[in-house]
Coordinates of C-alpha atoms and ligand atoms in Angstrom, one line a residue:
M1 CA -20.7 9.3 3.4
T2 CA -21.7 11.9 0.8
N3 CA -20.1 9.7 -2.1
Q4 CA -18.4 12.7 -3.0
K5 CA -14.8 14.2 -2.6
E6 CA -14.8 15.8 1.0
V7 CA -12.5 18.4 2.3
L8 CA -10.3 16.9 5.1
Q9 CA -11.1 19.1 8.0
P10 CA -9.0 18.0 11.0
L11 CA -11.1 17.6 14.3
R12 CA -8.1 18.9 16.1
P13 CA -5.7 21.6 14.4
G14 CA -2.8 20.0 12.8
K15 CA -3.6 16.6 14.1
L16 CA -5.2 13.7 12.0
G17 CA -6.4 10.2 13.4
I18 CA -6.5 7.5 10.6
Y19 CA -7.7 4.0 10.9
V20 CA -7.3 1.3 8.3
C21 CA -8.7 -2.1 8.7
G22 CA -5.8 -4.4 8.6
P23 CA -5.5 -8.2 7.6
T24 CA -7.0 -11.1 8.8
V25 CA -4.0 -13.2 9.7
Y26 CA -4.7 -16.8 8.5
S27 CA -2.3 -16.7 5.3
Y28 CA 0.0 -14.7 3.4
V29 CA -1.0 -11.3 2.3
H30 CA -2.1 -11.2 -1.3
I31 CA -1.1 -8.3 -3.9
G32 CA -5.0 -7.1 -3.9
N33 CA -4.7 -6.4 -0.1
A34 CA -1.0 -4.9 -0.7
R35 CA -2.4 -2.4 -3.2
S36 CA -4.8 -1.3 -0.5
F37 CA -2.2 -1.1 2.2
T38 CA 0.2 0.8 -0.1
S39 CA -2.5 3.5 -1.1
F40 CA -3.1 4.2 2.8
D41 CA 0.6 4.1 3.3
T42 CA 1.1 6.7 0.8
V43 CA -1.8 8.8 2.2
V44 CA 0.0 8.7 5.6
R45 CA 3.1 9.8 4.1
Y46 CA 1.7 12.6 2.2
L47 CA -0.5 14.0 5.2
R48 CA 2.7 13.9 7.3
Y49 CA 4.8 15.6 4.4
R50 CA 1.9 18.4 4.5
G51 CA 2.7 18.9 8.3
F52 CA -0.2 17.0 9.8
E53 CA 0.9 14.9 13.1
V54 CA -0.9 11.9 12.1
T55 CA -1.7 8.8 14.4
Y56 CA -1.9 5.9 12.2
V57 CA -3.7 2.6 13.3
R58 CA -3.8 -0.6 11.4
N59 CA -5.4 -3.5 13.2
Y60 CA -4.6 -7.3 12.9
T61 CA -7.8 -9.5 13.3
D62 CA -6.1 -12.4 15.2
V63 CA -9.5 -14.1 16.2
D64 CA -11.7 -15.2 13.5
D65 CA -13.5 -18.2 11.9
K66 CA -11.0 -18.2 9.1
I67 CA -8.1 -18.5 11.3
I68 CA -9.9 -21.1 13.4
N69 CA -10.6 -23.1 10.4
A70 CA -7.2 -22.7 8.8
A71 CA -5.6 -23.8 12.1
K72 CA -7.8 -26.8 12.3
E73 CA -6.9 -28.1 8.9
Q74 CA -3.1 -27.4 9.6
G75 CA -3.1 -28.8 13.0
E76 CA -1.7 -25.9 14.7
P77 CA -3.1 -24.1 17.7
A78 CA -5.2 -21.1 16.3
Q79 CA -3.1 -18.3 18.2
E80 CA 0.0 -19.7 17.0
L81 CA -1.2 -19.7 13.5
A82 CA -2.3 -16.0 13.8
A83 CA 1.1 -15.0 15.4
R84 CA 3.0 -16.5 12.8
F85 CA 1.1 -14.8 10.0
V86 CA 1.4 -11.6 11.9
R87 CA 5.1 -12.0 11.5
E88 CA 4.8 -12.9 8.0
F89 CA 2.8 -9.9 7.1
E90 CA 5.2 -7.6 9.1
A91 CA 8.1 -9.1 6.8
D92 CA 5.9 -8.7 3.6
A93 CA 5.2 -5.0 4.7
R94 CA 8.8 -4.2 5.2
A95 CA 9.7 -5.6 2.0
M96 CA 6.9 -3.2 0.4
H97 CA 8.5 -0.3 2.2
L98 CA 5.2 0.3 4.3
L99 CA 5.4 2.4 7.2
V100 CA 5.0 0.8 10.7
P101 CA 1.7 2.3 11.9
D102 CA 1.7 4.1 15.3
H103 CA -0.5 1.4 16.7
S104 CA -1.1 -2.2 15.4
P105 CA -3.7 -3.5 17.8
K106 CA -4.7 -7.1 17.9
V107 CA -8.1 -8.5 18.8
T108 CA -6.4 -10.7 21.5
E109 CA -5.1 -7.7 23.1
T110 CA -8.4 -5.6 23.1
I111 CA -10.9 -7.8 24.7
P112 CA -11.6 -5.5 27.6
E113 CA -12.4 -2.6 25.3
I114 CA -14.5 -5.0 23.1
L115 CA -16.3 -6.1 26.1
A116 CA -17.1 -2.7 27.4
L117 CA -18.4 -1.5 24.1
V118 CA -20.8 -4.8 23.7
Q119 CA -22.1 -4.0 27.4
K120 CA -22.7 -0.2 26.4
L121 CA -24.7 -1.3 23.3
V122 CA -26.7 -3.9 25.3
A123 CA -27.4 -0.9 27.9
N124 CA -28.4 1.3 25.3
G125 CA -31.0 -1.1 24.3
V126 CA -29.6 -1.7 20.5
A127 CA -28.1 -5.0 21.5
Y128 CA -29.5 -8.3 23.0
E129 CA -28.2 -11.6 24.3
A130 CA -29.3 -14.9 23.0
Q131 CA -28.1 -18.2 24.5
G132 CA -24.7 -16.7 25.1
D133 CA -24.4 -14.8 21.8
V134 CA -24.9 -10.9 21.6
Y135 CA -26.3 -9.5 18.5
F136 CA -26.7 -5.9 17.3
E137 CA -30.4 -5.1 16.7
V138 CA -30.3 -3.3 13.3
G139 CA -34.0 -2.5 13.5
K140 CA -33.3 -0.5 16.7
W141 CA -30.6 1.8 14.9
P142 CA -32.4 4.1 12.5
G143 CA -28.9 5.2 10.8
Y144 CA -28.1 1.8 9.5
A145 CA -26.9 1.6 5.8
K146 CA -26.0 5.1 5.5
L147 CA -22.7 4.4 4.1
S148 CA -23.4 1.8 1.7
K149 CA -26.8 3.4 0.9
R150 CA -28.6 -0.2 0.9
N151 CA -32.1 -0.6 1.0
L152 CA -32.9 -2.4 4.3
E153 CA -36.0 -4.3 3.0
D154 CA -34.0 -5.6 0.0
M155 CA -31.2 -6.6 2.2
Q156 CA -33.6 -8.3 4.8
A157 CA -35.0 -10.3 2.0
S158 CA -31.9 -11.6 0.5
E159 CA -30.1 -12.3 3.9
R160 CA -30.6 -15.9 5.1
A161 CA -30.1 -16.7 8.8
T162 CA -27.0 -18.9 9.4
T163 CA -28.1 -22.2 11.1
G164 CA -27.3 -22.2 15.0
E165 CA -27.7 -18.3 15.3
Q166 CA -30.3 -17.0 17.4
K167 CA -31.0 -13.7 15.8
R168 CA -34.2 -11.9 16.1
A169 CA -34.0 -10.4 12.4
P170 CA -31.8 -11.6 9.6
L171 CA -29.6 -8.3 9.3
D172 CA -28.7 -8.5 13.1
F173 CA -25.0 -9.3 13.5
A174 CA -22.9 -11.0 16.1
L175 CA -21.2 -8.6 18.4
W176 CA -20.1 -11.7 20.9
K177 CA -20.3 -15.4 20.0
A178 CA -20.7 -18.0 22.6
A179 CA -17.7 -20.2 22.9
K180 CA -17.7 -23.5 20.9
P181 CA -15.6 -26.4 22.2
G182 CA -11.8 -26.2 21.2
E183 CA -12.1 -22.5 20.1
P184 CA -10.3 -19.7 21.6
S185 CA -12.5 -18.0 24.3
W186 CA -12.7 -15.2 27.1
D187 CA -14.9 -14.8 30.1
S188 CA -17.9 -12.2 29.5
P189 CA -21.0 -11.4 31.3
W190 CA -22.7 -13.8 28.9
G191 CA -20.4 -16.7 29.5
K192 CA -17.2 -17.9 27.8
G193 CA -17.0 -16.6 24.1
R194 CA -15.1 -14.3 21.5
P195 CA -15.8 -11.1 19.7
G196 CA -17.8 -11.0 16.4
W197 CA -15.6 -9.7 13.6
H198 CA -17.0 -6.0 13.4
I199 CA -16.9 -4.9 17.0
E200 CA -12.9 -5.0 17.2
C201 CA -12.5 -1.9 14.8
S202 CA -14.9 0.1 16.7
A203 CA -13.2 -0.7 19.9
M204 CA -9.8 -0.1 18.6
A205 CA -10.4 3.1 16.8
S206 CA -12.1 4.6 20.1
K207 CA -9.1 3.4 22.0
F208 CA -6.3 4.9 20.0
L209 CA -8.2 7.8 18.0
G210 CA -11.1 8.8 20.2
E211 CA -14.8 8.3 20.0
T212 CA -14.7 10.4 16.8
F213 CA -11.9 10.5 14.5
D214 CA -10.9 11.9 10.9
L215 CA -10.2 9.2 8.4
H216 CA -11.2 5.7 8.1
G217 CA -9.9 3.5 5.2
G218 CA -10.4 0.0 3.8
G219 CA -10.9 -2.0 0.5
L220 CA -14.0 -1.3 -1.4
D221 CA -15.5 -4.7 -0.2
L222 CA -15.6 -3.6 3.3
I223 CA -18.1 -1.1 2.9
F224 CA -21.0 -3.5 3.5
P225 CA -21.3 -5.1 5.9
H226 CA -18.2 -4.4 7.9
H227 CA -17.9 -0.5 7.8
E228 CA -21.6 -0.4 8.0
N229 CA -21.5 -2.2 11.1
E230 CA -18.7 -0.2 12.6
I231 CA -20.6 3.1 12.3
A232 CA -23.7 1.3 13.8
Q233 CA -21.9 0.1 16.9
S234 CA -19.8 3.0 17.5
E235 CA -22.5 5.6 16.9
A236 CA -25.1 3.6 18.8
G237 CA -22.5 3.1 21.6
F238 CA -20.9 6.4 22.0
K239 CA -23.5 8.9 20.4
K240 CA -21.2 10.7 18.3
T241 CA -20.2 10.6 14.7
F242 CA -17.7 7.8 14.3
C243 CA -15.5 9.1 11.6
N244 CA -15.6 12.1 9.3
V245 CA -14.2 10.9 6.0
W246 CA -14.2 7.5 4.4
M247 CA -11.7 6.2 1.8
H248 CA -12.1 2.9 0.0
G249 CA -9.4 1.5 -2.3
G250 CA -10.6 -0.2 -5.5
F251 CA -9.7 -4.0 -6.5
L252 CA -6.9 -5.4 -8.2
D253 CA -8.1 -7.6 -11.2
L254 CA -6.4 -10.7 -12.3
D255 CA -7.6 -12.2 -15.5
G256 CA -10.7 -10.0 -15.5
A257 CA -11.9 -11.0 -11.8
K258 CA -11.3 -9.3 -8.6
M259 CA -8.6 -11.1 -6.8
S260 CA -9.7 -12.5 -3.6
K261 CA -8.7 -15.4 -1.3
S262 CA -12.4 -16.8 -1.5
L263 CA -12.1 -16.8 -5.2
G264 CA -8.7 -18.4 -5.3
N265 CA -7.4 -16.3 -8.1
V266 CA -4.6 -14.8 -5.7
V267 CA -1.1 -13.9 -6.1
R268 CA 0.9 -13.6 -2.9
L269 CA 2.9 -10.6 -2.3
R270 CA 6.0 -12.3 -1.7
D271 CA 5.8 -14.4 -4.9
A272 CA 5.3 -11.2 -6.8
L273 CA 8.2 -9.6 -5.3
T274 CA 10.4 -12.4 -6.5
Q275 CA 9.4 -11.2 -10.0
I276 CA 9.2 -7.6 -9.5
D277 CA 11.1 -5.1 -7.4
A278 CA 9.0 -3.6 -4.5
E279 CA 9.3 -0.1 -5.6
A280 CA 8.2 -1.0 -9.2
L281 CA 5.2 -2.8 -7.6
R282 CA 4.5 0.4 -5.8
Y283 CA 4.8 2.5 -8.8
F284 CA 2.4 0.2 -10.4
F285 CA -0.1 0.3 -7.6
L286 CA 0.2 4.4 -7.5
S287 CA -0.1 4.4 -11.2
T288 CA -4.0 4.3 -11.1
H289 CA -6.2 6.3 -8.8
Y290 CA -6.9 4.5 -5.4
R291 CA -10.6 4.1 -6.1
S292 CA -10.3 2.8 -9.7
P293 CA -9.9 -0.9 -10.4
L294 CA -6.3 -1.9 -11.5
A295 CA -5.6 -5.0 -13.9
F296 CA -2.8 -7.0 -12.9
T297 CA -0.9 -8.3 -15.8
D298 CA 2.8 -9.4 -16.5
K299 CA 3.1 -6.7 -19.0
S300 CA 1.9 -3.9 -16.7
L301 CA 4.5 -5.0 -14.2
A302 CA 7.2 -5.2 -16.6
D303 CA 6.3 -1.8 -17.9
A304 CA 6.4 -0.4 -14.4
E305 CA 9.8 -1.9 -13.7
S306 CA 11.2 -0.4 -17.1
R307 CA 9.8 2.8 -16.0
M308 CA 11.7 2.7 -12.6
E309 CA 14.9 1.6 -14.5
Y310 CA 14.5 4.8 -16.5
F311 CA 14.0 6.8 -13.3
Y312 CA 17.0 5.2 -11.6
E313 CA 19.4 5.5 -14.8
T314 CA 18.5 9.3 -14.8
L315 CA 19.2 9.6 -11.2
R316 CA 22.5 7.9 -11.6
K317 CA 23.4 10.2 -14.3
V318 CA 22.5 13.3 -12.3
D319 CA 24.3 12.1 -9.4
A320 CA 27.5 11.3 -11.3
R321 CA 27.4 15.0 -12.6
T322 CA 26.6 16.8 -9.5
S323 CA 27.6 15.0 -6.3
N324 CA 30.7 16.4 -4.6
Q325 CA 30.8 19.3 -7.1
D326 CA 30.3 22.9 -6.4
F327 CA 28.6 25.0 -9.1
G328 CA 28.8 28.5 -7.0
A329 CA 25.8 30.6 -6.3
G330 CA 23.7 32.0 -9.0
P331 CA 20.6 31.9 -11.0
L332 CA 18.8 28.7 -12.1
H333 CA 17.5 27.6 -15.3
G334 CA 13.5 27.8 -14.8
D335 CA 12.0 27.3 -11.3
P336 CA 12.4 23.8 -9.7
S337 CA 9.8 24.8 -7.0
K338 CA 7.2 24.7 -9.7
W339 CA 7.4 20.9 -9.5
V340 CA 6.6 20.9 -5.8
T341 CA 3.6 23.2 -6.3
D342 CA 2.4 21.0 -9.2
F343 CA 3.0 17.8 -7.1
E344 CA 1.0 19.2 -4.2
A345 CA -1.8 20.8 -6.3
C346 CA -2.3 17.3 -7.8
V347 CA -2.0 15.0 -4.6
D348 CA -4.2 17.6 -2.4
D349 CA -7.2 16.6 -5.0
D350 CA -8.4 13.3 -3.6
F351 CA -4.7 11.9 -3.2
N352 CA -4.3 11.7 -7.1
F353 CA -0.8 9.8 -6.9
A354 CA -1.3 8.7 -10.5
G355 CA -1.3 12.5 -11.6
A356 CA 1.7 12.9 -9.4
L357 CA 3.4 10.3 -11.0
G358 CA 3.0 12.0 -14.3
I359 CA 4.4 15.2 -12.9
L360 CA 7.4 13.1 -11.8
S361 CA 8.0 12.0 -15.5
G362 CA 8.0 15.6 -16.5
L363 CA 10.4 16.4 -13.8
F364 CA 12.7 13.5 -15.0
A365 CA 12.5 14.4 -18.7
T366 CA 13.6 18.0 -17.7
M367 CA 16.6 16.5 -16.0
N368 CA 17.4 14.6 -19.2
E369 CA 17.0 17.3 -21.2
L370 CA 19.5 19.5 -19.1
M371 CA 22.0 16.7 -19.4
D372 CA 21.7 15.6 -23.1
K373 CA 20.6 18.8 -24.7
P374 CA 21.2 21.8 -22.4
P375 CA 19.1 24.6 -23.6
V376 CA 21.9 27.2 -22.1
K377 CA 25.6 27.1 -22.4
D378 CA 26.1 28.1 -18.8
K379 CA 27.4 24.7 -17.2
P380 CA 27.4 26.2 -13.6
M381 CA 23.7 27.0 -14.0
I382 CA 22.9 23.6 -15.5
G383 CA 24.7 22.1 -12.8
R384 CA 22.8 24.1 -9.9
T385 CA 19.5 23.4 -11.6
L386 CA 20.1 19.7 -11.7
K387 CA 21.2 19.7 -8.1
A388 CA 17.9 21.8 -7.2
L389 CA 15.7 19.3 -9.1
R390 CA 17.5 16.2 -7.7
A391 CA 16.5 17.7 -4.1
V392 CA 12.9 18.1 -5.4
V393 CA 13.0 14.2 -6.5
G394 CA 14.3 13.4 -2.8
K395 CA 11.4 15.4 -1.3
I396 CA 8.8 13.7 -3.6
S397 CA 10.1 10.3 -3.3
L398 CA 9.8 10.4 0.5
V399 CA 6.1 10.7 -0.1
L400 CA 5.7 8.0 -2.6
G401 CA 8.1 5.4 -1.0
L402 CA 10.1 5.4 -4.2
F403 CA 13.9 6.0 -5.1
E404 CA 14.6 5.1 -1.4
D405 CA 17.6 3.0 -3.0
E406 CA 21.1 4.1 -4.3
P407 CA 20.6 4.1 -8.0
G408 CA 23.8 1.9 -8.8
A409 CA 22.5 -0.7 -6.2
W410 CA 18.9 -0.7 -7.6
L411 CA 20.0 -1.1 -11.2
L412 CA 22.3 -4.0 -10.3
R413 CA 19.6 -5.8 -8.8
R414 CA 17.2 -5.4 -11.6
R415 CA 19.9 -6.6 -14.0
D416 CA 20.7 -9.6 -11.8
R417 CA 16.8 -10.2 -12.0
Q418 CA 16.9 -10.0 -15.7
V419 CA 20.0 -12.1 -16.0
K420 CA 18.3 -14.9 -14.1
A421 CA 14.8 -14.8 -15.6
R422 CA 16.5 -14.9 -19.3
G423 CA 19.5 -17.4 -18.5
I424 CA 21.8 -15.0 -19.6
D425 CA 25.4 -16.1 -19.4
Q426 CA 26.9 -13.4 -17.1
A427 CA 30.7 -14.9 -17.6
K428 CA 30.3 -14.8 -21.1
V429 CA 29.1 -11.3 -21.1
E430 CA 32.1 -10.1 -18.8
A431 CA 34.7 -11.9 -21.1
L432 CA 33.1 -10.3 -24.2
L433 CA 33.4 -6.9 -22.5
N434 CA 36.8 -7.4 -21.6
D435 CA 37.7 -8.5 -25.1
R436 CA 36.0 -5.3 -26.3
R437 CA 37.9 -3.0 -23.7
A438 CA 41.2 -4.8 -25.0
A439 CA 40.1 -4.1 -28.6
R440 CA 39.5 -0.4 -27.9
E441 CA 42.7 0.0 -26.2
K442 CA 44.6 -1.3 -29.3
K443 CA 42.2 1.2 -31.2
D444 CA 40.9 -1.9 -33.2
F445 CA 37.5 -0.2 -33.5
A446 CA 36.3 -2.8 -36.1
A447 CA 36.7 -5.6 -33.4
S448 CA 35.1 -3.4 -30.8
D449 CA 31.9 -2.9 -32.9
Q450 CA 31.7 -6.3 -33.9
I451 CA 32.0 -7.4 -30.0
R452 CA 29.3 -4.8 -29.3
D453 CA 27.0 -6.3 -31.9
A454 CA 27.6 -9.9 -30.5
L455 CA 26.5 -8.6 -27.2
K456 CA 23.5 -6.9 -28.6
A457 CA 22.5 -10.2 -30.2
M458 CA 22.5 -11.6 -26.7
G459 CA 20.3 -8.9 -25.3
I460 CA 23.0 -6.7 -23.7
E461 CA 23.8 -3.1 -24.2
S462 CA 27.3 -2.0 -23.2
M463 CA 27.5 1.7 -22.1
D464 CA 30.5 3.7 -21.7
T465 CA 30.3 6.2 -18.8
P466 CA 32.8 8.5 -17.0
Q467 CA 33.1 5.5 -14.4
G468 CA 34.0 3.0 -16.9
T469 CA 32.0 0.5 -19.0
T470 CA 29.0 -1.0 -17.8
W471 CA 26.1 -3.1 -19.3
K472 CA 22.5 -3.5 -19.0
V473 CA 19.8 -6.0 -20.3
L474 CA 17.7 -4.7 -23.1
G475 CA 14.0 -4.4 -23.0
Ligands
LIG1 ZN1 -12.6 -2.8 10.3

């Protein structure tokens, strides 16, 4: 509201209510939306990690013009189409490791609360009925546009009345729309109809979080009119502050333009996830501050996945050295808890997850240094320190939604994707590795080196580990 960073001061000690505007379920979620949902998912994870009891609400808009139009085009009943895309969204959210919110209300399940709020607004004199529609009268609400800081007169001038609407002023917006033939509708004091878009979030937020709550999130494109209208409805209805802090996520740019369904330049999340690992995509999203624009390019995705490969390779190495090993009690090299302190200080400042990933890089570099160039000769001390650092990674990764996989399994999946993408003949690779093993057993190192070079020419690097020989695709 102040366009500044704010201190998050819970309304109830130790508890936080968070509302995030969810998807309109008329098609598959695209990666621009996925970025926004991932940001808020990580915010919720972090606040819980910090000890808050968070109630997280993310809604589904399952009645809307877009849904009705898509249903007409596809010859499917609107409610079936919406229910189908709720299921598809849930599948995509699971694939992306998004937390399941505490409440995921749907418009179709919130009609009584919506009607009650619209009636309250009419009773309070800020809404009026016109031929079965009900509109919010912006001119009667002095606080309008306090979030977007827009100038009302400029807006009035640029707003054109849509035909068929009975508004008193161009900026008035629909709370309730009279039913049109063939559209989903419900009984109301103004005849059959359905809710306008904005009213649902006001009704749902108050239903699950109370008339005032802590934090509201959504994409930058929702500030106006959607969030502005949510504030107007809730504050004019309940006569209380709607929410204390707003967070708006930046856009994802594709080919220099904001990704949006209306522009048609969208990449569906599920298509992206055939090209890139879900955790690598999370890493990519988190690598830029949530408010800043993020450019989506093939190279940036490939870089994110290589980075994840480095992290997982490090974890595999650390695990091989430390699991099921007892290094005894004793001093550590350095202070592993400093990484936790640094991480928290970073994220406490406006959820700077990008900075947190930088700290994570430092932590992984330290683990590699301990293994490859140990600064002290005391092997048990190195072992204890590696174990302690590995525990820190575990703690941080729960917050970021990264490294939830077993390192070997993740690396194998990555290799399979690369093998497929580059058309590498896996049988040939395995045969060459067998030949190399045989050559080494015969101590024919010249032949072994020759085979290694042949593999390299195919883009394959063979690696000898304590667990035997394994291989990876280069680059
Ligand atoms: Zn909303």
